[in-house]
PDB file of C-alpha atoms in Angstrom:
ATOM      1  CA  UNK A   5     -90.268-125.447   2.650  1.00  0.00           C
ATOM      2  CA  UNK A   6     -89.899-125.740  -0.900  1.00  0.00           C
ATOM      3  CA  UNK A   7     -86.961-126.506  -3.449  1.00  0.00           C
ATOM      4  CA  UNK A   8     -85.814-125.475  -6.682  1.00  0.00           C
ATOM      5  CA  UNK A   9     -85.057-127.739  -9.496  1.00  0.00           C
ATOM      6  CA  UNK A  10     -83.255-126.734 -13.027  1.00  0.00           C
ATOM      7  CA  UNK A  11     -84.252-129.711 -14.586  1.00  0.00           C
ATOM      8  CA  UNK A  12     -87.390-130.290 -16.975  1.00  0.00           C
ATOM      9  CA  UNK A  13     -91.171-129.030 -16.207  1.00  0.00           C
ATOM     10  CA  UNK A  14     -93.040-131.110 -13.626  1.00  0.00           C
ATOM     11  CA  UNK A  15     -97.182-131.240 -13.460  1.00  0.00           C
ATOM     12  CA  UNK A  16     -97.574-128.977 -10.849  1.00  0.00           C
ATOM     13  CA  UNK A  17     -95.253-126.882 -11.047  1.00  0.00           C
ATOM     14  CA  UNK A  18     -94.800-122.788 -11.328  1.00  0.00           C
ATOM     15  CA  UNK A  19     -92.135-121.261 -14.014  1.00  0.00           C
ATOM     16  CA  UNK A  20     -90.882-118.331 -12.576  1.00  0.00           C
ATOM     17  CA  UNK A  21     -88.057-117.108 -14.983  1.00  0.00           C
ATOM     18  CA  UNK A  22     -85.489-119.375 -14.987  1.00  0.00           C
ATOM     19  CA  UNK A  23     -85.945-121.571 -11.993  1.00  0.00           C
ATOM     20  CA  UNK A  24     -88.641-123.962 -11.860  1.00  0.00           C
ATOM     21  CA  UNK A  25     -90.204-124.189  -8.175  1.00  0.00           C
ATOM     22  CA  UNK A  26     -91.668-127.255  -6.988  1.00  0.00           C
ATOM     23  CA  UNK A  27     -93.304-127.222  -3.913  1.00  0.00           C
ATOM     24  CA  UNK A  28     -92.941-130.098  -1.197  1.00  0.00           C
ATOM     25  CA  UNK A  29     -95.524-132.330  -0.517  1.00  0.00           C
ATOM     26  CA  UNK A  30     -99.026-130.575   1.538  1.00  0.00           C
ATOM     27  CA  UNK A  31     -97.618-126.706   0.262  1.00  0.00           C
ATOM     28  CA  UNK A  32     -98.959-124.538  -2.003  1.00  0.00           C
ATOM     29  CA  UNK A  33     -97.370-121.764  -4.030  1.00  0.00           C
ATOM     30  CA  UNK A  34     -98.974-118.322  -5.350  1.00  0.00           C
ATOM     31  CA  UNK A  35     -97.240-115.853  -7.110  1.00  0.00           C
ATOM     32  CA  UNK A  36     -97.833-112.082  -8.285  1.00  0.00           C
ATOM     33  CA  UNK A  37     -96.041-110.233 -10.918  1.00  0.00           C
ATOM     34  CA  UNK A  38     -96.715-106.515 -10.521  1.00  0.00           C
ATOM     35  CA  UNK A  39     -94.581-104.226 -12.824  1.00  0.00           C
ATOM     36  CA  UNK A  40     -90.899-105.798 -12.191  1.00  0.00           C
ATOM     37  CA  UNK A  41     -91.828-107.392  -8.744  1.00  0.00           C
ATOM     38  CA  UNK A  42     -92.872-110.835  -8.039  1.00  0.00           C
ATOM     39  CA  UNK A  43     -94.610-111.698  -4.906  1.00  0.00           C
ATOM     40  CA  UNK A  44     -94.268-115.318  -3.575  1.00  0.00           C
ATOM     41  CA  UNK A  45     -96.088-116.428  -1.281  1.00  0.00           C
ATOM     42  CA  UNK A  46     -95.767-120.698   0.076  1.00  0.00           C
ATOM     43  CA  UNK A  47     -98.166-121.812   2.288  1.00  0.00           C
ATOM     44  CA  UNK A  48     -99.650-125.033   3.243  1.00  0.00           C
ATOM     45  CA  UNK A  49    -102.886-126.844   2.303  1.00  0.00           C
ATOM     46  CA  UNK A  50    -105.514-125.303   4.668  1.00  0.00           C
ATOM     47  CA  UNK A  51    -105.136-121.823   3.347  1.00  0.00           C
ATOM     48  CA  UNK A  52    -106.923-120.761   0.351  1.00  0.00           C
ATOM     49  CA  UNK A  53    -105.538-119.866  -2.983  1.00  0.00           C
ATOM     50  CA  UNK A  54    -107.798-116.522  -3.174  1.00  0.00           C
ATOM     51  CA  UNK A  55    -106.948-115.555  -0.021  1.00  0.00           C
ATOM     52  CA  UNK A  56    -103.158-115.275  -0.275  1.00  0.00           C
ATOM     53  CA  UNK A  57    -103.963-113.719  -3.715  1.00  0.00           C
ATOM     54  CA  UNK A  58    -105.658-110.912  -1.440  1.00  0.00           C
ATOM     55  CA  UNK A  59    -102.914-111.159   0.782  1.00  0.00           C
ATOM     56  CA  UNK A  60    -100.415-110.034  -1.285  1.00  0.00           C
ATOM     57  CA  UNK A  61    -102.993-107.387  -2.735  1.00  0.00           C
ATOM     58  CA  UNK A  62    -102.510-106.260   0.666  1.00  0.00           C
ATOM     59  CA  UNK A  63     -98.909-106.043   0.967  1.00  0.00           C
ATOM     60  CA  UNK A  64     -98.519-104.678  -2.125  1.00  0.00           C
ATOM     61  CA  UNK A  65    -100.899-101.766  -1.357  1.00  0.00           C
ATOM     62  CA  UNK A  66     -99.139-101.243   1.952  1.00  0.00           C
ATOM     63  CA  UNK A  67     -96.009-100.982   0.406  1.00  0.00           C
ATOM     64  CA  UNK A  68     -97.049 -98.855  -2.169  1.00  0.00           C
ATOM     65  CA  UNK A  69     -98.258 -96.536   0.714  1.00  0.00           C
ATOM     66  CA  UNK A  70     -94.983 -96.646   2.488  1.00  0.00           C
ATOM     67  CA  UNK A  71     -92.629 -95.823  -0.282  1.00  0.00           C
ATOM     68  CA  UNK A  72     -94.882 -94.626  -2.975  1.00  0.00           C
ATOM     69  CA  UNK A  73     -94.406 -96.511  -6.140  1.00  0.00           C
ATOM     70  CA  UNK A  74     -92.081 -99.441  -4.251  1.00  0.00           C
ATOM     71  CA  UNK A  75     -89.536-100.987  -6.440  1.00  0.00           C
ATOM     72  CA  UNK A  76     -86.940-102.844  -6.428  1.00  0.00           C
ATOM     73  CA  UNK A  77     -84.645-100.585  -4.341  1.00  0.00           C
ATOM     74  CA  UNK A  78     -86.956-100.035  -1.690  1.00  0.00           C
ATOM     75  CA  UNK A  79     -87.183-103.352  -0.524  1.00  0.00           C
ATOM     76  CA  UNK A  80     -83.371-103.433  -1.083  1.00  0.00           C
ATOM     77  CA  UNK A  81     -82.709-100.392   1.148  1.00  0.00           C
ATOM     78  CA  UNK A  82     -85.592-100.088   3.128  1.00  0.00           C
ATOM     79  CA  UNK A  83     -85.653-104.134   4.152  1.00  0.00           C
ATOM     80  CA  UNK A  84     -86.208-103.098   7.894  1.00  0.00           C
ATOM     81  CA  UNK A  85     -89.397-101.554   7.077  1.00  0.00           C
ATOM     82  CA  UNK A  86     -90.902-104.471   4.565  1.00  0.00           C
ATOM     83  CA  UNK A  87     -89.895-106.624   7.356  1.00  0.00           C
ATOM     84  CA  UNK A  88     -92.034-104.711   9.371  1.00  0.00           C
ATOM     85  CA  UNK A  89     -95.067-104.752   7.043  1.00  0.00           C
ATOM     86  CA  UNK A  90     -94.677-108.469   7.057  1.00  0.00           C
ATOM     87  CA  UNK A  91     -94.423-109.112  10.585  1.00  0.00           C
ATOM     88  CA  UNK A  92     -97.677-106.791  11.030  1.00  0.00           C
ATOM     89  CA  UNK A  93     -99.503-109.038   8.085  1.00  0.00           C
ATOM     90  CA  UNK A  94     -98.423-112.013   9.425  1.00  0.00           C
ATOM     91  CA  UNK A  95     -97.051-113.278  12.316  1.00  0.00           C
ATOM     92  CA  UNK A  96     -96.245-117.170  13.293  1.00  0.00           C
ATOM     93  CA  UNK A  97     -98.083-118.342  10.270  1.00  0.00           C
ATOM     94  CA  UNK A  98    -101.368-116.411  10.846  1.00  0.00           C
ATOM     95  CA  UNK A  99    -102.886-113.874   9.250  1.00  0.00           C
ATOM     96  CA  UNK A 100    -103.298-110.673  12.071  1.00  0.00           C
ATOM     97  CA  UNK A 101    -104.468-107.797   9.660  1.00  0.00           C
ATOM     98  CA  UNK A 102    -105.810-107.420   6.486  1.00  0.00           C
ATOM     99  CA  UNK A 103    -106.431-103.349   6.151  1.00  0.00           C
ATOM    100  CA  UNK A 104    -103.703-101.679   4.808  1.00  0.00           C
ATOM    101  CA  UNK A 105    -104.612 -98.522   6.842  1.00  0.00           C
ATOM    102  CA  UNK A 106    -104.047-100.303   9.838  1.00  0.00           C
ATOM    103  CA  UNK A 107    -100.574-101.924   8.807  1.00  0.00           C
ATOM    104  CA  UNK A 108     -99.757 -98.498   7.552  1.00  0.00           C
ATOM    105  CA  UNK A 109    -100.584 -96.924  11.041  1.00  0.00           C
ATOM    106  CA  UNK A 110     -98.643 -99.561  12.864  1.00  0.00           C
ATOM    107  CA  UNK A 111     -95.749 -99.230  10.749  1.00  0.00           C
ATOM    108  CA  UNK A 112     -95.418 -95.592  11.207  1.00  0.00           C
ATOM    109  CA  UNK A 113     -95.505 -95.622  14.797  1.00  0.00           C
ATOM    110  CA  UNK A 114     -92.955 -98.409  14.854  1.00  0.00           C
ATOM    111  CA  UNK A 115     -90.730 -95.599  12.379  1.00  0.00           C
ATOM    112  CA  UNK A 116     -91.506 -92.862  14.797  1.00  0.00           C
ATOM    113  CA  UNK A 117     -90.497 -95.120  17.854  1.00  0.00           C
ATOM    114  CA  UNK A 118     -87.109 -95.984  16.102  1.00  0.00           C
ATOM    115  CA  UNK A 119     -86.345 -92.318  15.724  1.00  0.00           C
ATOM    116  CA  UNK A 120     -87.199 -91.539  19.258  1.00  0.00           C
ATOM    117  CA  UNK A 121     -84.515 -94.338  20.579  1.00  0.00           C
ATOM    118  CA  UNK A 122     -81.858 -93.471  17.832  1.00  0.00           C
ATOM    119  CA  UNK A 123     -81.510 -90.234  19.590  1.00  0.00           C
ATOM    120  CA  UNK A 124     -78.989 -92.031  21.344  1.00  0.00           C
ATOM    121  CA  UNK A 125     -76.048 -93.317  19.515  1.00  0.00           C
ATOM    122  CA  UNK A 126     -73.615 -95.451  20.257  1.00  0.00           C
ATOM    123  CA  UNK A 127     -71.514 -94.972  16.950  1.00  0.00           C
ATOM    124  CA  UNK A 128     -69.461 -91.817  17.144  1.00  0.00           C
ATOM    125  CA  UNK A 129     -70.110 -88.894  15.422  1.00  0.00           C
ATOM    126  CA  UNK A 130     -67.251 -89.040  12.901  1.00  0.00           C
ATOM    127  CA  UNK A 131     -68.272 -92.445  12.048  1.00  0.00           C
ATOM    128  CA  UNK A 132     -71.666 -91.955  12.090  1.00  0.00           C
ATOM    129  CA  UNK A 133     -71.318 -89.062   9.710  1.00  0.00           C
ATOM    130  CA  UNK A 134     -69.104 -90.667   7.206  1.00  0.00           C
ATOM    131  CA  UNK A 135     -71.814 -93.862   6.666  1.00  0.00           C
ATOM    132  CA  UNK A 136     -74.998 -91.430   6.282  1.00  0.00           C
ATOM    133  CA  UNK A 137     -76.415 -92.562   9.406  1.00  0.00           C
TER     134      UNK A 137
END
């Protein structure tokens, strides 16, 4: 969707750090920086800039809800879940909901039907024990 290139600073172009990102042809890029996250968001030429800009508002406030104060080692630990978030932003390339109440309620019913169904395990006890699960 998009590649990275190391070399000198195109028109049209994002810095983000050390790599340069240069989107392809017909695809947009908007970024966030929010304490020591960056949010990325590519998307295509029929969306509008302001709107993925609210998007990621969005996320950001969802995840903040989820793990209060996210960082860097929530989304690290807790991928499953952001995964989740996304997938009840966005799903196929469209945008299916933009309250971060509603995310937030889906989310935690997806959590609560995850611990419902892990009441069965298939990993024995000893096992299961020693890895935290």
């Amino acid at each position: 969707m998009f590649t990275m290139d190391w070399r000198a600073r195109e028109q049209n172009t994002s810095f983000l750090g050390e790599i340069l990102v240069v989107p392809e042809k017909g695809t947009r890029l908007v970024y966030k920086h929010l304490a020591t996250l960056y949010f990325i968001f590519v998307f295509d030429n029929s969306e509008n800039e302001l709107a993925m800009l609210d998007l990621i508002q969005v996320f950001v406030e969802t995840m903040d809800r989820c793990f209060k104060n996210v960082c860097e080692l929530d989304i690290v630990f807790n991928f499953n879940k952001m995964h989740a978030i996304v997938d009840e932003i966005i799903f196929g390339g469209q945008v299916l909901e933009t309250s971060s109440e509603q995310v937030m309620k889906a989310v935690e019913e997806i959590s609560r039907l995850e611990k419902s169904s892990n009441s069965i395990s298939f990993v024995p006890k000893a096992v299961s024990g020693r890895f935290g699960r």
